[in-house]
């Protein structure tokens, strides 16, 4: 037995080999403080922090647009904004939130930081391309903000033709170019993740030993690589038609506006799963950790993740029930849309089974996970209403659609993002945050969210159309409730900014594994060294092996002190 065996076990029960040499003393945080060391870094962890700062900025911008919208809608008359200004406001809110926050947030921040560590490698397959993807994201975002500051766009975030391609008098082409450029960031990130998972897993880490977070990132990456080029091509065609009047979407010169909707939603419905699948991976990790149980039905959740990615490409037509598509096509898309709910339901049932009779630790990440399950379930079930043609005819373009979308995206993806950020914050920065303040913020967000968006289900059922800045007086009470909820929700989002920034300097040191969690990321120091591992780990233990005997770390050439032991050996 070598000296590596003399180190005490951590809370995971794994004896760690402490890194030695100069690398042990430097982490991605303190290995160079200058701005050049950050802007030219190829360390996946630093790039994740760059994304965290950038995405948080765009979230604040999108939230500011939403705040102005809710101020306008507090009264029936258009007394804060004119109709043109309101059109630009909800367009910019949608564009910023979807393309610059919801789509990239979990993959770019948590995925970038964690994927190499969770599969036992030192970086992503293409570190320089990883940095390039961040620069592309910043360039696309900068163009979007430039358009917002110089007049904005009034087409809606969907760019529906022929209005966007022919008739709009706003800066459609620069905005389309910004979205087009940003798409390459998603493609490069997805490609990087796919190659890394295929080629760089630690020895012994087979597909069915992978954490479910990795399954989710892998499935999401497939959608990014396969779907994003379709959106990029569609947006490019809008720009070309606007500039050269070549008759692709404009019916007055031989084009077909419904063709645009088919192309747009062929990407944009799978994009819903780009936003939500990574969140589902986060929830699996949190629930396993804070119940100290194996995830019930691991293989079912893994395969359901891939099933969602595949089926997501087959249901785009339920967005076209009232757009001139044939009734037969509508029936087909309606039926397939029912099937896509099945793998999502599998996850909900399996998470619930994991919680059943578990010793649940009510931590901040767990509060977000429980909130995710409730809110996403409501969002998913209300989506079935919109998948039924007869019901959708009444609910199309009402606030019911707005509420459903936000319950899935904000109530689902954003709750998962915040849960994951709180879960891995100690690993990312080596500091704990104040638990009471974090729990308080989680409760405020849950209450504020429901008060904001549940009244919108009622508004949509009553027939209030979305995207209107003025409305009949009978809708005012529910709109006031929604605006009041938005105020509470904003407070809930602001509180974490203060205590997370505070924790960077004054938070309690976290240690390698403050939650007692399983997974390779919890065997490294917090924050991890620049290259994650001094020695590549070897994995022989299944994922979420809570309750197993302690594992033992041996160095190269060491004899295993217990040759009959069947646990995981990290080399």
PDB file of N, CA, C and O in Angstrom, residues 255-294:
ATOM      1  N   UNK A 255     -44.058  33.079 -53.725  1.00  0.00           N
ATOM      2  CA  UNK A 255     -43.550  32.390 -52.542  1.00  0.00           C
ATOM      3  C   UNK A 255     -44.648  31.752 -51.708  1.00  0.00           C
ATOM      4  O   UNK A 255     -45.843  31.901 -51.991  1.00  0.00           O
ATOM      5  N   UNK A 256     -44.256  31.040 -50.662  1.00  0.00           N
ATOM      6  CA  UNK A 256     -45.196  30.332 -49.791  1.00  0.00           C
ATOM      7  C   UNK A 256     -44.868  30.647 -48.334  1.00  0.00           C
ATOM      8  O   UNK A 256     -43.874  30.143 -47.801  1.00  0.00           O
ATOM      9  N   UNK A 257     -45.683  31.475 -47.656  1.00  0.00           N
ATOM     10  CA  UNK A 257     -45.384  31.824 -46.259  1.00  0.00           C
ATOM     11  C   UNK A 257     -45.489  30.636 -45.310  1.00  0.00           C
ATOM     12  O   UNK A 257     -44.835  30.608 -44.273  1.00  0.00           O
ATOM     13  N   UNK A 258     -46.312  29.632 -45.657  1.00  0.00           N
ATOM     14  CA  UNK A 258     -46.428  28.454 -44.794  1.00  0.00           C
ATOM     15  C   UNK A 258     -45.142  27.632 -44.833  1.00  0.00           C
ATOM     16  O   UNK A 258     -44.778  26.970 -43.851  1.00  0.00           O
ATOM     17  N   UNK A 259     -44.417  27.679 -45.954  1.00  0.00           N
ATOM     18  CA  UNK A 259     -43.125  27.004 -46.035  1.00  0.00           C
ATOM     19  C   UNK A 259     -42.187  27.513 -44.947  1.00  0.00           C
ATOM     20  O   UNK A 259     -41.458  26.730 -44.318  1.00  0.00           O
ATOM     21  N   UNK A 260     -42.204  28.823 -44.713  1.00  0.00           N
ATOM     22  CA  UNK A 260     -41.368  29.371 -43.646  1.00  0.00           C
ATOM     23  C   UNK A 260     -41.726  28.744 -42.309  1.00  0.00           C
ATOM     24  O   UNK A 260     -40.839  28.379 -41.528  1.00  0.00           O
ATOM     25  N   UNK A 261     -43.021  28.623 -42.018  1.00  0.00           N
ATOM     26  CA  UNK A 261     -43.430  28.062 -40.732  1.00  0.00           C
ATOM     27  C   UNK A 261     -42.976  26.614 -40.583  1.00  0.00           C
ATOM     28  O   UNK A 261     -42.550  26.189 -39.505  1.00  0.00           O
ATOM     29  N   UNK A 262     -43.066  25.843 -41.659  1.00  0.00           N
ATOM     30  CA  UNK A 262     -42.572  24.472 -41.600  1.00  0.00           C
ATOM     31  C   UNK A 262     -41.072  24.440 -41.292  1.00  0.00           C
ATOM     32  O   UNK A 262     -40.619  23.671 -40.428  1.00  0.00           O
ATOM     33  N   UNK A 263     -40.303  25.253 -41.991  1.00  0.00           N
ATOM     34  CA  UNK A 263     -38.863  25.274 -41.764  1.00  0.00           C
ATOM     35  C   UNK A 263     -38.525  25.784 -40.369  1.00  0.00           C
ATOM     36  O   UNK A 263     -37.672  25.218 -39.669  1.00  0.00           O
ATOM     37  N   UNK A 264     -39.203  26.862 -39.964  1.00  0.00           N
ATOM     38  CA  UNK A 264     -38.897  27.469 -38.664  1.00  0.00           C
ATOM     39  C   UNK A 264     -39.214  26.511 -37.525  1.00  0.00           C
ATOM     40  O   UNK A 264     -38.399  26.313 -36.614  1.00  0.00           O
ATOM     41  N   UNK A 265     -40.388  25.890 -37.551  1.00  0.00           N
ATOM     42  CA  UNK A 265     -40.784  25.034 -36.432  1.00  0.00           C
ATOM     43  C   UNK A 265     -40.109  23.675 -36.482  1.00  0.00           C
ATOM     44  O   UNK A 265     -40.057  22.970 -35.458  1.00  0.00           O
ATOM     45  N   UNK A 266     -39.588  23.269 -37.647  1.00  0.00           N
ATOM     46  CA  UNK A 266     -38.810  22.037 -37.685  1.00  0.00           C
ATOM     47  C   UNK A 266     -37.597  22.145 -36.762  1.00  0.00           C
ATOM     48  O   UNK A 266     -37.167  21.150 -36.168  1.00  0.00           O
ATOM     49  N   UNK A 267     -37.039  23.351 -36.647  1.00  0.00           N
ATOM     50  CA  UNK A 267     -35.991  23.578 -35.640  1.00  0.00           C
ATOM     51  C   UNK A 267     -36.564  23.980 -34.301  1.00  0.00           C
ATOM     52  O   UNK A 267     -36.156  23.471 -33.252  1.00  0.00           O
ATOM     53  N   UNK A 268     -37.518  24.880 -34.306  1.00  0.00           N
ATOM     54  CA  UNK A 268     -37.877  25.564 -33.074  1.00  0.00           C
ATOM     55  C   UNK A 268     -38.659  24.699 -32.101  1.00  0.00           C
ATOM     56  O   UNK A 268     -38.649  24.961 -30.901  1.00  0.00           O
ATOM     57  N   UNK A 269     -39.349  23.650 -32.597  1.00  0.00           N
ATOM     58  CA  UNK A 269     -39.923  22.763 -31.586  1.00  0.00           C
ATOM     59  C   UNK A 269     -38.856  21.873 -30.959  1.00  0.00           C
ATOM     60  O   UNK A 269     -38.835  21.744 -29.728  1.00  0.00           O
ATOM     61  N   UNK A 270     -37.950  21.251 -31.722  1.00  0.00           N
ATOM     62  CA  UNK A 270     -36.828  20.583 -31.050  1.00  0.00           C
ATOM     63  C   UNK A 270     -36.022  21.518 -30.151  1.00  0.00           C
ATOM     64  O   UNK A 270     -35.443  21.077 -29.154  1.00  0.00           O
ATOM     65  N   UNK A 271     -35.990  22.820 -30.499  1.00  0.00           N
ATOM     66  CA  UNK A 271     -35.268  23.768 -29.648  1.00  0.00           C
ATOM     67  C   UNK A 271     -35.849  23.832 -28.246  1.00  0.00           C
ATOM     68  O   UNK A 271     -35.144  24.139 -27.274  1.00  0.00           O
ATOM     69  N   UNK A 272     -37.154  23.540 -28.125  1.00  0.00           N
ATOM     70  CA  UNK A 272     -37.749  23.447 -26.789  1.00  0.00           C
ATOM     71  C   UNK A 272     -36.998  22.407 -25.965  1.00  0.00           C
ATOM     72  O   UNK A 272     -36.742  22.590 -24.772  1.00  0.00           O
ATOM     73  N   UNK A 273     -36.599  21.310 -26.612  1.00  0.00           N
ATOM     74  CA  UNK A 273     -35.896  20.255 -25.895  1.00  0.00           C
ATOM     75  C   UNK A 273     -34.422  20.571 -25.724  1.00  0.00           C
ATOM     76  O   UNK A 273     -33.770  20.034 -24.814  1.00  0.00           O
ATOM     77  N   UNK A 274     -33.864  21.447 -26.579  1.00  0.00           N
ATOM     78  CA  UNK A 274     -32.527  21.970 -26.285  1.00  0.00           C
ATOM     79  C   UNK A 274     -32.551  22.705 -24.953  1.00  0.00           C
ATOM     80  O   UNK A 274     -31.599  22.644 -24.173  1.00  0.00           O
ATOM     81  N   UNK A 275     -33.659  23.369 -24.689  1.00  0.00           N
ATOM     82  CA  UNK A 275     -33.784  24.125 -23.449  1.00  0.00           C
ATOM     83  C   UNK A 275     -34.090  23.223 -22.259  1.00  0.00           C
ATOM     84  O   UNK A 275     -33.575  23.435 -21.163  1.00  0.00           O
ATOM     85  N   UNK A 276     -34.935  22.194 -22.443  1.00  0.00           N
ATOM     86  CA  UNK A 276     -35.456  21.460 -21.294  1.00  0.00           C
ATOM     87  C   UNK A 276     -34.693  20.185 -20.997  1.00  0.00           C
ATOM     88  O   UNK A 276     -34.584  19.770 -19.839  1.00  0.00           O
ATOM     89  N   UNK A 277     -34.124  19.501 -22.006  1.00  0.00           N
ATOM     90  CA  UNK A 277     -33.419  18.241 -21.746  1.00  0.00           C
ATOM     91  C   UNK A 277     -32.229  18.407 -20.795  1.00  0.00           C
ATOM     92  O   UNK A 277     -32.064  17.593 -19.876  1.00  0.00           O
ATOM     93  N   UNK A 278     -31.384  19.431 -20.962  1.00  0.00           N
ATOM     94  CA  UNK A 278     -30.300  19.596 -19.988  1.00  0.00           C
ATOM     95  C   UNK A 278     -30.823  19.809 -18.570  1.00  0.00           C
ATOM     96  O   UNK A 278     -30.224  19.331 -17.606  1.00  0.00           O
ATOM     97  N   UNK A 279     -31.955  20.527 -18.465  1.00  0.00           N
ATOM     98  CA  UNK A 279     -32.559  20.717 -17.147  1.00  0.00           C
ATOM     99  C   UNK A 279     -32.995  19.404 -16.529  1.00  0.00           C
ATOM    100  O   UNK A 279     -32.858  19.184 -15.319  1.00  0.00           O
ATOM    101  N   UNK A 280     -33.518  18.496 -17.348  1.00  0.00           N
ATOM    102  CA  UNK A 280     -33.904  17.178 -16.844  1.00  0.00           C
ATOM    103  C   UNK A 280     -32.694  16.411 -16.336  1.00  0.00           C
ATOM    104  O   UNK A 280     -32.774  15.691 -15.331  1.00  0.00           O
ATOM    105  N   UNK A 281     -31.555  16.562 -17.021  1.00  0.00           N
ATOM    106  CA  UNK A 281     -30.337  15.929 -16.530  1.00  0.00           C
ATOM    107  C   UNK A 281     -29.913  16.475 -15.181  1.00  0.00           C
ATOM    108  O   UNK A 281     -29.473  15.725 -14.293  1.00  0.00           O
ATOM    109  N   UNK A 282     -30.043  17.783 -14.998  1.00  0.00           N
ATOM    110  CA  UNK A 282     -29.714  18.403 -13.715  1.00  0.00           C
ATOM    111  C   UNK A 282     -30.593  17.839 -12.606  1.00  0.00           C
ATOM    112  O   UNK A 282     -30.116  17.504 -11.510  1.00  0.00           O
ATOM    113  N   UNK A 283     -31.893  17.723 -12.876  1.00  0.00           N
ATOM    114  CA  UNK A 283     -32.821  17.249 -11.855  1.00  0.00           C
ATOM    115  C   UNK A 283     -32.481  15.828 -11.430  1.00  0.00           C
ATOM    116  O   UNK A 283     -32.558  15.483 -10.236  1.00  0.00           O
ATOM    117  N   UNK A 284     -32.078  14.979 -12.363  1.00  0.00           N
ATOM    118  CA  UNK A 284     -31.688  13.612 -12.014  1.00  0.00           C
ATOM    119  C   UNK A 284     -30.518  13.606 -11.033  1.00  0.00           C
ATOM    120  O   UNK A 284     -30.503  12.825 -10.063  1.00  0.00           O
ATOM    121  N   UNK A 285     -29.536  14.457 -11.273  1.00  0.00           N
ATOM    122  CA  UNK A 285     -28.370  14.516 -10.383  1.00  0.00           C
ATOM    123  C   UNK A 285     -28.768  15.003  -8.990  1.00  0.00           C
ATOM    124  O   UNK A 285     -28.327  14.454  -7.975  1.00  0.00           O
ATOM    125  N   UNK A 286     -29.595  16.022  -8.933  1.00  0.00           N
ATOM    126  CA  UNK A 286     -29.979  16.597  -7.639  1.00  0.00           C
ATOM    127  C   UNK A 286     -30.801  15.604  -6.831  1.00  0.00           C
ATOM    128  O   UNK A 286     -30.566  15.406  -5.628  1.00  0.00           O
ATOM    129  N   UNK A 287     -31.779  14.976  -7.463  1.00  0.00           N
ATOM    130  CA  UNK A 287     -32.655  14.053  -6.730  1.00  0.00           C
ATOM    131  C   UNK A 287     -31.867  12.855  -6.212  1.00  0.00           C
ATOM    132  O   UNK A 287     -32.055  12.418  -5.064  1.00  0.00           O
ATOM    133  N   UNK A 288     -30.960  12.316  -7.029  1.00  0.00           N
ATOM    134  CA  UNK A 288     -30.149  11.189  -6.567  1.00  0.00           C
ATOM    135  C   UNK A 288     -29.300  11.575  -5.366  1.00  0.00           C
ATOM    136  O   UNK A 288     -29.185  10.820  -4.390  1.00  0.00           O
ATOM    137  N   UNK A 289     -28.721  12.769  -5.412  1.00  0.00           N
ATOM    138  CA  UNK A 289     -27.838  13.205  -4.328  1.00  0.00           C
ATOM    139  C   UNK A 289     -28.595  13.397  -3.026  1.00  0.00           C
ATOM    140  O   UNK A 289     -28.168  12.914  -1.966  1.00  0.00           O
ATOM    141  N   UNK A 290     -29.732  14.072  -3.075  1.00  0.00           N
ATOM    142  CA  UNK A 290     -30.391  14.465  -1.834  1.00  0.00           C
ATOM    143  C   UNK A 290     -31.454  13.470  -1.360  1.00  0.00           C
ATOM    144  O   UNK A 290     -32.165  13.734  -0.400  1.00  0.00           O
ATOM    145  N   UNK A 291     -31.549  12.334  -2.059  1.00  0.00           N
ATOM    146  CA  UNK A 291     -32.270  11.194  -1.504  1.00  0.00           C
ATOM    147  C   UNK A 291     -31.299  10.074  -1.139  1.00  0.00           C
ATOM    148  O   UNK A 291     -31.696   9.106  -0.492  1.00  0.00           O
ATOM    149  N   UNK A 292     -30.032  10.219  -1.588  1.00  0.00           N
ATOM    150  CA  UNK A 292     -29.003   9.198  -1.400  1.00  0.00           C
ATOM    151  C   UNK A 292     -29.484   7.840  -1.887  1.00  0.00           C
ATOM    152  O   UNK A 292     -29.311   6.810  -1.247  1.00  0.00           O
ATOM    153  N   UNK A 293     -30.119   7.859  -3.055  1.00  0.00           N
ATOM    154  CA  UNK A 293     -30.632   6.644  -3.670  1.00  0.00           C
ATOM    155  C   UNK A 293     -30.229   6.604  -5.134  1.00  0.00           C
ATOM    156  O   UNK A 293     -30.024   7.651  -5.764  1.00  0.00           O
ATOM    157  N   UNK A 294     -30.133   5.395  -5.662  1.00  0.00           N
ATOM    158  CA  UNK A 294     -29.986   5.268  -7.108  1.00  0.00           C
ATOM    159  C   UNK A 294     -31.233   5.835  -7.777  1.00  0.00           C
ATOM    160  O   UNK A 294     -32.335   5.692  -7.267  1.00  0.00           O
TER     161      UNK A 294
END
